[in-house]
Short mmCIF file of C-alpha atoms in Angstrom, two decimals:
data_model
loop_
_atom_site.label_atom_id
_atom_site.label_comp_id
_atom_site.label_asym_id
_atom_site.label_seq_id
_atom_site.Cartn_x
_atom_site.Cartn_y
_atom_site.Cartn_z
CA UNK A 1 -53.03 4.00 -1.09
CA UNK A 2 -54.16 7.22 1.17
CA UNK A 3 -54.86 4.21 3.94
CA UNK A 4 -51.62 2.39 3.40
CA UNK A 5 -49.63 5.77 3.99
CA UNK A 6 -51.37 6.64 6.83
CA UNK A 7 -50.94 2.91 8.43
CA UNK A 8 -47.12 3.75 7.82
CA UNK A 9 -47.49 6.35 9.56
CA UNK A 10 -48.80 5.65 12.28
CA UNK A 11 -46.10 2.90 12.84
CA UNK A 12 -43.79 5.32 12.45
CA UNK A 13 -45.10 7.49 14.96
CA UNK A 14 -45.50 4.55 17.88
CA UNK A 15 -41.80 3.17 17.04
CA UNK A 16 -40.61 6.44 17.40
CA UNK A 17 -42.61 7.33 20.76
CA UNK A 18 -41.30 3.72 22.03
CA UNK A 19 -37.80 4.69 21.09
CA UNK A 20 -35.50 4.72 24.24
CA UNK A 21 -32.97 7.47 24.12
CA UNK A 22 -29.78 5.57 24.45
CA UNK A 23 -26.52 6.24 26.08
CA UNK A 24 -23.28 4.58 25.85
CA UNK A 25 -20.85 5.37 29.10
CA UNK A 26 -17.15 5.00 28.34
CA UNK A 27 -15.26 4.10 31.94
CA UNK A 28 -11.55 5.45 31.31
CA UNK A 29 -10.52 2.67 33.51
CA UNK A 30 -12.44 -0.39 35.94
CA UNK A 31 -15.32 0.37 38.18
CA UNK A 32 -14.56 -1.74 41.13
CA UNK A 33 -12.27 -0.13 43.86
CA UNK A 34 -12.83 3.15 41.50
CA UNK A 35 -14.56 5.54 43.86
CA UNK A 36 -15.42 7.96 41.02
CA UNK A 37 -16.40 5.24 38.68
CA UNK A 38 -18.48 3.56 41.35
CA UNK A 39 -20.48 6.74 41.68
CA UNK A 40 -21.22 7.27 37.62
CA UNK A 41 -22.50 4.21 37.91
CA UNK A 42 -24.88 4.90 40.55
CA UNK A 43 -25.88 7.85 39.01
CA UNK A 44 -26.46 6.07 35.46
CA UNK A 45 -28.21 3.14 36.88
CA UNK A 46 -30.94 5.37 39.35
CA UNK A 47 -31.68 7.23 35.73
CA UNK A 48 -31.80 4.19 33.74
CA UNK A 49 -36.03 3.60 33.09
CA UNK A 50 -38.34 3.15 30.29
CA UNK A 51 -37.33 5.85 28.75
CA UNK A 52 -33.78 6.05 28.62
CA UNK A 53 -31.39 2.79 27.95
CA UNK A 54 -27.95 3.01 29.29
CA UNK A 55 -25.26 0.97 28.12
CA UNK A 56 -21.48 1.03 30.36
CA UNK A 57 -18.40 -0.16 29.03
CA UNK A 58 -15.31 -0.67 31.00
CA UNK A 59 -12.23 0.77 29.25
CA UNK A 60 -9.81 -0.88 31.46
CA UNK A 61 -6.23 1.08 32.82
CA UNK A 62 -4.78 0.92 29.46
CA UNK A 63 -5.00 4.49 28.20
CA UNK A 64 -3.85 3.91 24.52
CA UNK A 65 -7.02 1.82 24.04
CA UNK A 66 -9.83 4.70 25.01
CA UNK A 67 -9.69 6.39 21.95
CA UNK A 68 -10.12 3.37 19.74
CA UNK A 69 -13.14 1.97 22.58
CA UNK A 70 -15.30 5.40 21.78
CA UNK A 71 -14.70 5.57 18.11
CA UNK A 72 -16.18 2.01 18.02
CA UNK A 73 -18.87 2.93 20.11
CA UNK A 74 -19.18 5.80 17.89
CA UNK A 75 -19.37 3.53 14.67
CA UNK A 76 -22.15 1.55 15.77
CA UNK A 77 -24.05 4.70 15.25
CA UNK A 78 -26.79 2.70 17.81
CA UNK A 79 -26.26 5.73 20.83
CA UNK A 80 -28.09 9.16 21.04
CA UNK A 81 -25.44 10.24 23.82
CA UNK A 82 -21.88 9.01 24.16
CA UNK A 83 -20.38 10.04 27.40
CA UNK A 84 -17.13 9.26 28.94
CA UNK A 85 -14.70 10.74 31.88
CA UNK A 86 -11.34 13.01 32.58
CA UNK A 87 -9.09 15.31 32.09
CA UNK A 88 -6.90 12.66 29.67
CA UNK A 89 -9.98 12.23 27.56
CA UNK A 90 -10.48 16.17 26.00
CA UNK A 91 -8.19 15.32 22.82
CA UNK A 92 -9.72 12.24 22.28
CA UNK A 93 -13.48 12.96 22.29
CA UNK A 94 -12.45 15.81 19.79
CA UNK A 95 -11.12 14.03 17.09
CA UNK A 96 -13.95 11.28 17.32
CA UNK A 97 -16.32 13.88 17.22
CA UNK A 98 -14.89 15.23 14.22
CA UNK A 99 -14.73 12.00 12.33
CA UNK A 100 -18.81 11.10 13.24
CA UNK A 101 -19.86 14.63 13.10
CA UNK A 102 -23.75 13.49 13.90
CA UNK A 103 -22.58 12.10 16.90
CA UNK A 104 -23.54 13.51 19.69
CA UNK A 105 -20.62 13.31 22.95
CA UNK A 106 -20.55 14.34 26.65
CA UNK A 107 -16.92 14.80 28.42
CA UNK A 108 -17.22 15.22 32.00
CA UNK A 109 -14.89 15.74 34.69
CA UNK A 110 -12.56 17.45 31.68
CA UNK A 111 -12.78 20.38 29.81
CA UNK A 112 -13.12 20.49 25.67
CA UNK A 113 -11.88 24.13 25.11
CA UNK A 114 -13.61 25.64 21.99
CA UNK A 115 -16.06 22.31 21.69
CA UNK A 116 -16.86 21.12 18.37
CA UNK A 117 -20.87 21.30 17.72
CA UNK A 118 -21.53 17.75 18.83
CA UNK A 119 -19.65 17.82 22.07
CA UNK A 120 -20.69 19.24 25.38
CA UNK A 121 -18.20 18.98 28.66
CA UNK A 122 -18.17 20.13 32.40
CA UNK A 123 -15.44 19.85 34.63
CA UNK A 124 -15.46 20.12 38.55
CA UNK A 125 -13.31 23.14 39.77
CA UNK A 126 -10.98 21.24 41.70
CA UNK A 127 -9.12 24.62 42.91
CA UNK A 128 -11.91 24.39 45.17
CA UNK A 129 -11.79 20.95 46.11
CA UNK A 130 -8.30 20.81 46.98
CA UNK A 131 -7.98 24.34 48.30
CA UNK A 132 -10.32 23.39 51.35
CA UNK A 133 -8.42 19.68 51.53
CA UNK A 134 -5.47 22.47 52.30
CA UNK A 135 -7.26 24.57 54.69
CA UNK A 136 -8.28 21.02 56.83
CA UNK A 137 -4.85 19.64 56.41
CA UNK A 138 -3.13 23.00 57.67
CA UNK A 139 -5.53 22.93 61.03
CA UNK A 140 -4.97 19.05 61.23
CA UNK A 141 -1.24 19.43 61.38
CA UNK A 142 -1.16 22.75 63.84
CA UNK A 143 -3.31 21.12 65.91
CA UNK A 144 -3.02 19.11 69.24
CA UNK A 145 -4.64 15.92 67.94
CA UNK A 146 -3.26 12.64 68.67
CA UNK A 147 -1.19 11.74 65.34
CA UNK A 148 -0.38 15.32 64.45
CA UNK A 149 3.28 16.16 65.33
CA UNK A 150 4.95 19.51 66.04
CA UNK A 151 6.77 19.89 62.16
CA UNK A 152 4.90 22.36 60.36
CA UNK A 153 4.54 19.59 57.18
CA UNK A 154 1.86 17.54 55.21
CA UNK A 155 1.91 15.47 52.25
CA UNK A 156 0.10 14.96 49.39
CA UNK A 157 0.60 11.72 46.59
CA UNK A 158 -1.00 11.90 43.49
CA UNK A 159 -1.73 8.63 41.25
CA UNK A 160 0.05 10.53 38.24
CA UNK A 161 0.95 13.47 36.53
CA UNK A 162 -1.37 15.22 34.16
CA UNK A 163 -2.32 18.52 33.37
CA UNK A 164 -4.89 19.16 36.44
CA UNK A 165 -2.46 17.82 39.11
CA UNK A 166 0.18 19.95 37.78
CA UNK A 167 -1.84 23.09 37.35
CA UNK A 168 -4.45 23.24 39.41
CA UNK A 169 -4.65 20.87 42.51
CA UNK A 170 -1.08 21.00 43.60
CA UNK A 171 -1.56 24.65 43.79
CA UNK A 172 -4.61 24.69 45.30
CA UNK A 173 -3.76 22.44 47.67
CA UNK A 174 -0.27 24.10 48.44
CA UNK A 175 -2.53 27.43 48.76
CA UNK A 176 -5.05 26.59 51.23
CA UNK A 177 -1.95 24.70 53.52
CA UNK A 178 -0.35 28.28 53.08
CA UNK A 179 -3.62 30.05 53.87
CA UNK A 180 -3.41 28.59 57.12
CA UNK A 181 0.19 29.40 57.87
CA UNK A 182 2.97 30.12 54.91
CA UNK A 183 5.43 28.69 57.01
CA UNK A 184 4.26 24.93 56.32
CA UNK A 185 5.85 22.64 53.62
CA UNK A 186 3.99 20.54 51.21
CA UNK A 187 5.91 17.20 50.15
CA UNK A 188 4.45 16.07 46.88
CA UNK A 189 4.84 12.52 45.50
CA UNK A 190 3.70 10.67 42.25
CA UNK A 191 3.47 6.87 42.36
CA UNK A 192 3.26 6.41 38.17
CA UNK A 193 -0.06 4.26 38.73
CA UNK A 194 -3.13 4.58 39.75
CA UNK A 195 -3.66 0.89 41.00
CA UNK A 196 -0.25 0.07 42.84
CA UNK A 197 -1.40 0.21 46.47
CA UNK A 198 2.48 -0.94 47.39
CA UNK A 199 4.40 2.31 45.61
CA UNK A 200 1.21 4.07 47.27
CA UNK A 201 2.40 2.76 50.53
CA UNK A 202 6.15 3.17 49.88
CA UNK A 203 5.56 6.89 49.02
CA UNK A 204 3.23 7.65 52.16
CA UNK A 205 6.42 6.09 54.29
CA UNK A 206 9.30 8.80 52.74
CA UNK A 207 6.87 11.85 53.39
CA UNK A 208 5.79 10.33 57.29
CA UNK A 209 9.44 9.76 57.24
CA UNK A 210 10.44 13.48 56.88
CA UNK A 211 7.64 14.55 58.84
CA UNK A 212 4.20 14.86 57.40
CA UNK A 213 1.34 13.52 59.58
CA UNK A 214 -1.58 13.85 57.34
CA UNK A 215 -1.60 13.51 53.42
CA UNK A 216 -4.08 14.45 50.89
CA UNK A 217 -4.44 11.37 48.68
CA UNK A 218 -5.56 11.54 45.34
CA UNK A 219 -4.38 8.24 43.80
CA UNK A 220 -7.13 6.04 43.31
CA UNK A 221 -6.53 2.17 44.13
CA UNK A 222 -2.39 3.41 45.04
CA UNK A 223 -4.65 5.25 47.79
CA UNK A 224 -5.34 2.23 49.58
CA UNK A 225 -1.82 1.69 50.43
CA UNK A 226 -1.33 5.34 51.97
CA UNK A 227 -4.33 4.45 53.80
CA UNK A 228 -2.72 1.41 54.85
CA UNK A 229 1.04 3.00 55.88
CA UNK A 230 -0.67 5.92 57.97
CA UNK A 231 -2.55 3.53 60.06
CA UNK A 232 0.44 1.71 60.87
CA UNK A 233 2.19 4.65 61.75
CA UNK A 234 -1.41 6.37 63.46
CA UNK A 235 -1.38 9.07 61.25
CA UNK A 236 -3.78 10.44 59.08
CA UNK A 237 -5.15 10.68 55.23
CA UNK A 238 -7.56 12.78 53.79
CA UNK A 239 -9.40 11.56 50.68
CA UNK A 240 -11.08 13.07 47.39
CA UNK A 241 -14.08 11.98 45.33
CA UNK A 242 -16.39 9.99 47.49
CA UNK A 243 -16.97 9.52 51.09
CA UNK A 244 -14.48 7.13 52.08
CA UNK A 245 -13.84 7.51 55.94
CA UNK A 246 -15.78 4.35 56.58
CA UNK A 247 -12.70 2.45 55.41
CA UNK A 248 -10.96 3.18 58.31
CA UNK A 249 -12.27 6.21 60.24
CA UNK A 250 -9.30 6.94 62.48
CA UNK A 251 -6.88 7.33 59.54
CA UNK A 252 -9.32 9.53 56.87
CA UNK A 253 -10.53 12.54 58.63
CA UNK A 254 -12.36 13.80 55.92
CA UNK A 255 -12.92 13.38 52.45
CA UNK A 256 -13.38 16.18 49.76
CA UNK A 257 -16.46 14.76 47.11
CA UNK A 258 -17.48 15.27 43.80
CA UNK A 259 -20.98 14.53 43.09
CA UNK A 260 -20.51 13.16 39.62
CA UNK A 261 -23.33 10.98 40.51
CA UNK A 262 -25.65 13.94 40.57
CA UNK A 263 -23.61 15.44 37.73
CA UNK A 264 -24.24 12.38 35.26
CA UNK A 265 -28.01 11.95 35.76
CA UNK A 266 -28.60 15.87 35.36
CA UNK A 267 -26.24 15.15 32.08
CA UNK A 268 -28.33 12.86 30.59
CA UNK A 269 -31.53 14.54 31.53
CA UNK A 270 -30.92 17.15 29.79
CA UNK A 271 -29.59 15.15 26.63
CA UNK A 272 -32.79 13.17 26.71
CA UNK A 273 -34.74 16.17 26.29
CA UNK A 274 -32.89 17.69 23.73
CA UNK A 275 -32.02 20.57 26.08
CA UNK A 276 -28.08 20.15 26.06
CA UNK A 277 -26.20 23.02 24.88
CA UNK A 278 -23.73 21.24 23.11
CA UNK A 279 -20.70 23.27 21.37
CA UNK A 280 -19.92 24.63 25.22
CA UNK A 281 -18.59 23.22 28.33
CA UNK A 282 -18.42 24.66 32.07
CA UNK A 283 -17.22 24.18 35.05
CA UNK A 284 -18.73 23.58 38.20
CA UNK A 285 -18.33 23.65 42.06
CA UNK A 286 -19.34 24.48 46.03
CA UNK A 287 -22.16 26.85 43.96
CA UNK A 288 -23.41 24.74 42.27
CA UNK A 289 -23.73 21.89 44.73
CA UNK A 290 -21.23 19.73 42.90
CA UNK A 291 -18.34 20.45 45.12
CA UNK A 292 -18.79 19.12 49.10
CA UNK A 293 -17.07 17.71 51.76
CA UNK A 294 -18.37 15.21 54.82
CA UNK A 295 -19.60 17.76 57.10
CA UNK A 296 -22.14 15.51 58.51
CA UNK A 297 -20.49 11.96 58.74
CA UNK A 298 -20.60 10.48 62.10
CA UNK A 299 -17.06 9.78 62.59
CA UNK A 300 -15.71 13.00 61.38
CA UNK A 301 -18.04 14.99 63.56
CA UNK A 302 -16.33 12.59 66.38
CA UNK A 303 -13.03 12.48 65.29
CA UNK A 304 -12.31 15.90 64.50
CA UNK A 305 -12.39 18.51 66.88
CA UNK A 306 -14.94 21.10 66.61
CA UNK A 307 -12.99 24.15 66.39
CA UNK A 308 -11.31 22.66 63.02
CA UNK A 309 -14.42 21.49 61.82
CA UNK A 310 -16.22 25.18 62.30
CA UNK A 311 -12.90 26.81 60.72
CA UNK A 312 -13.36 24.46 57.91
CA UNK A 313 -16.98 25.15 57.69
CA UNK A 314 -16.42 28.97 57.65
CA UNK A 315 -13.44 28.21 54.88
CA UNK A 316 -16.56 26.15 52.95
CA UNK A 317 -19.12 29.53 53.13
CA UNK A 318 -16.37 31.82 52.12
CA UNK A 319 -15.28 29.57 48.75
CA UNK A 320 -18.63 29.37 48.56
CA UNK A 321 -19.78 33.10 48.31
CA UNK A 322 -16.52 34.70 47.09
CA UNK A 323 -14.42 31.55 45.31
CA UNK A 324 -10.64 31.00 46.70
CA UNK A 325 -9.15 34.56 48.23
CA UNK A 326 -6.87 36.06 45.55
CA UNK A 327 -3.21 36.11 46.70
CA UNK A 328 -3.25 39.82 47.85
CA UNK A 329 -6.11 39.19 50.06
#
């Protein structure tokens, strides 16, 4: 009997140390043409190994079907770590997590304020992020570079409208065009989708229209046609996320990057090792070295002249060091 228990033990013991710790990634919409999307899944793929087993679902662009996609991932009750993307996603992940309370979930790029015990999220400070997009579009306009025109106007077109647009980028973005000189307008349009390239392209027309020569784009797949409208008319974009100048590197000076790549794998690290502080959240930026922009990329070190570049750079330190000046500074 004494030999049979310690047999089952044994096994017990090498099925447990063979275990893979398992993770189930919840895309709140389609990888391909996603820059974001296309980074998690680098990032989940370079940490995938013998000891840790990752699993990605595509949710599709169908937003009424994410919560009912990650409670049945949830139900399988097969994943040590369920993680999944956004600022749409906070009220979802919280009532799963309340209804499979030994389930353990990661929201990031969002923010779960006052997490439940089984949840853990990090969000990027976008202030940041689109405060220096508003710095580089301010010098880009008031410069002397062919494309930029003498109105004192740029543009910026957002995929939709949700509760980070509204409240934090807009602003930002407004405040760093402002930082460079108050006088400038910001035109802001919404295209309602986040993969119509065609009502991208129709709303990059109206602000180049009424004056704007570069736009900050931050519309997913609708980017591609504001890419496509401001190299028509030789202006320029500036993108968010992931380096994307290689598209077309006369049109997109610069782009503004989140490494959620980086972000994910250090995610799931920690979860593997049981060294995730669940019931929290945080946010995360320039500091941190989540927050960056292409400094060193070949054609924006050509294309854009050196004196913006170095203003830019300084703007970068400063964020860096201090965060984004307070409006009485």
């Amino acid at each position: 009997m004494k030999r049979l228990f310690l047999l089952l033990l044994m096994v017990m013991i090498a099925t447990l140390a063979g275990a893979k710790f398992s993770v189930a990634i919840l895309i709140t919409g389609e990888i391909g043409g996603n820059a974001i999307y296309e980074l998690v899944q680098k990032g989940a793929l370079e940490i995938e190994s013998e000891e840790i087993e990752i699993k990605i679902v595509e949710g599709g662009y169908n937003q009424s079907k994410w919560e009912s996609i990650l409670t049945s991932l949830a139900a399988l009750n097969k994943y040590d770590l369920l993680m999944t993307f956004t600022e749409g996603m906070p009220a979802s992940v919280r009532r799963v997590a309340d209804m499979f309370p030994n389930q353990k979930f990661a929201l990031l790029d969002g923010m779960i304020e006052n997490s439940p015990p089984n949840t853990y999220s990090v969000a990027f400070k976008d202030d940041e992020m689109t405060f220096l997009a508003g710095i580089f579009a301010g010098l880009v306009t008031s410069s002397r570079m062919p494309g930029a025109n003498t109105e004192k106007m740029v543009g910026l077109v957002a995929g939709d409208t949700y509760p980070a647009m509204t409240n934090v980028m807009r602003p930002s973005f407004e405040k760093g065009v402002a930082t460079v000189d108050p006088s400038m307008d910001v035109l802001f349009g919404i295209v309602g989708s986040w993969s119509d390239p065609s009502r991208g392209s129709e709303l990059a027309a109206k602000q180049f229209d009424a004056g704007a020569d570069v736009i900050l784009s931050i519309a997913g797949g609708s980017g591609v046609g504001v890419i496509e409208e401001a190299s028509v008319r030789g202006k320029f974009v500036i993108t968010v996320d992931s380096n994307l100048i290689s598209m077309n590197p006369t049109v997109i000076l610069a782009s503004f990057l989140k490494h959620i790549d980086l972000l994910v794998k250090e995610t799931i690290i920690q979860a593997s090792k049981g060294q995730l502080p669940f019931g929290s959240s945080k946010r995360v930026g320039i500091s941190d070295g989540m927050i960056d922009y292409t400094h060193d990329d070949p054609n924006f070190l050509s294309n854009v002249p050196e004196e913006i570049r170095s203003e830019l750079a300084n703007w970068f330190e400063r964020v860096k060091e201090k965060g984004i000046p307070a409006d009485n500074e």
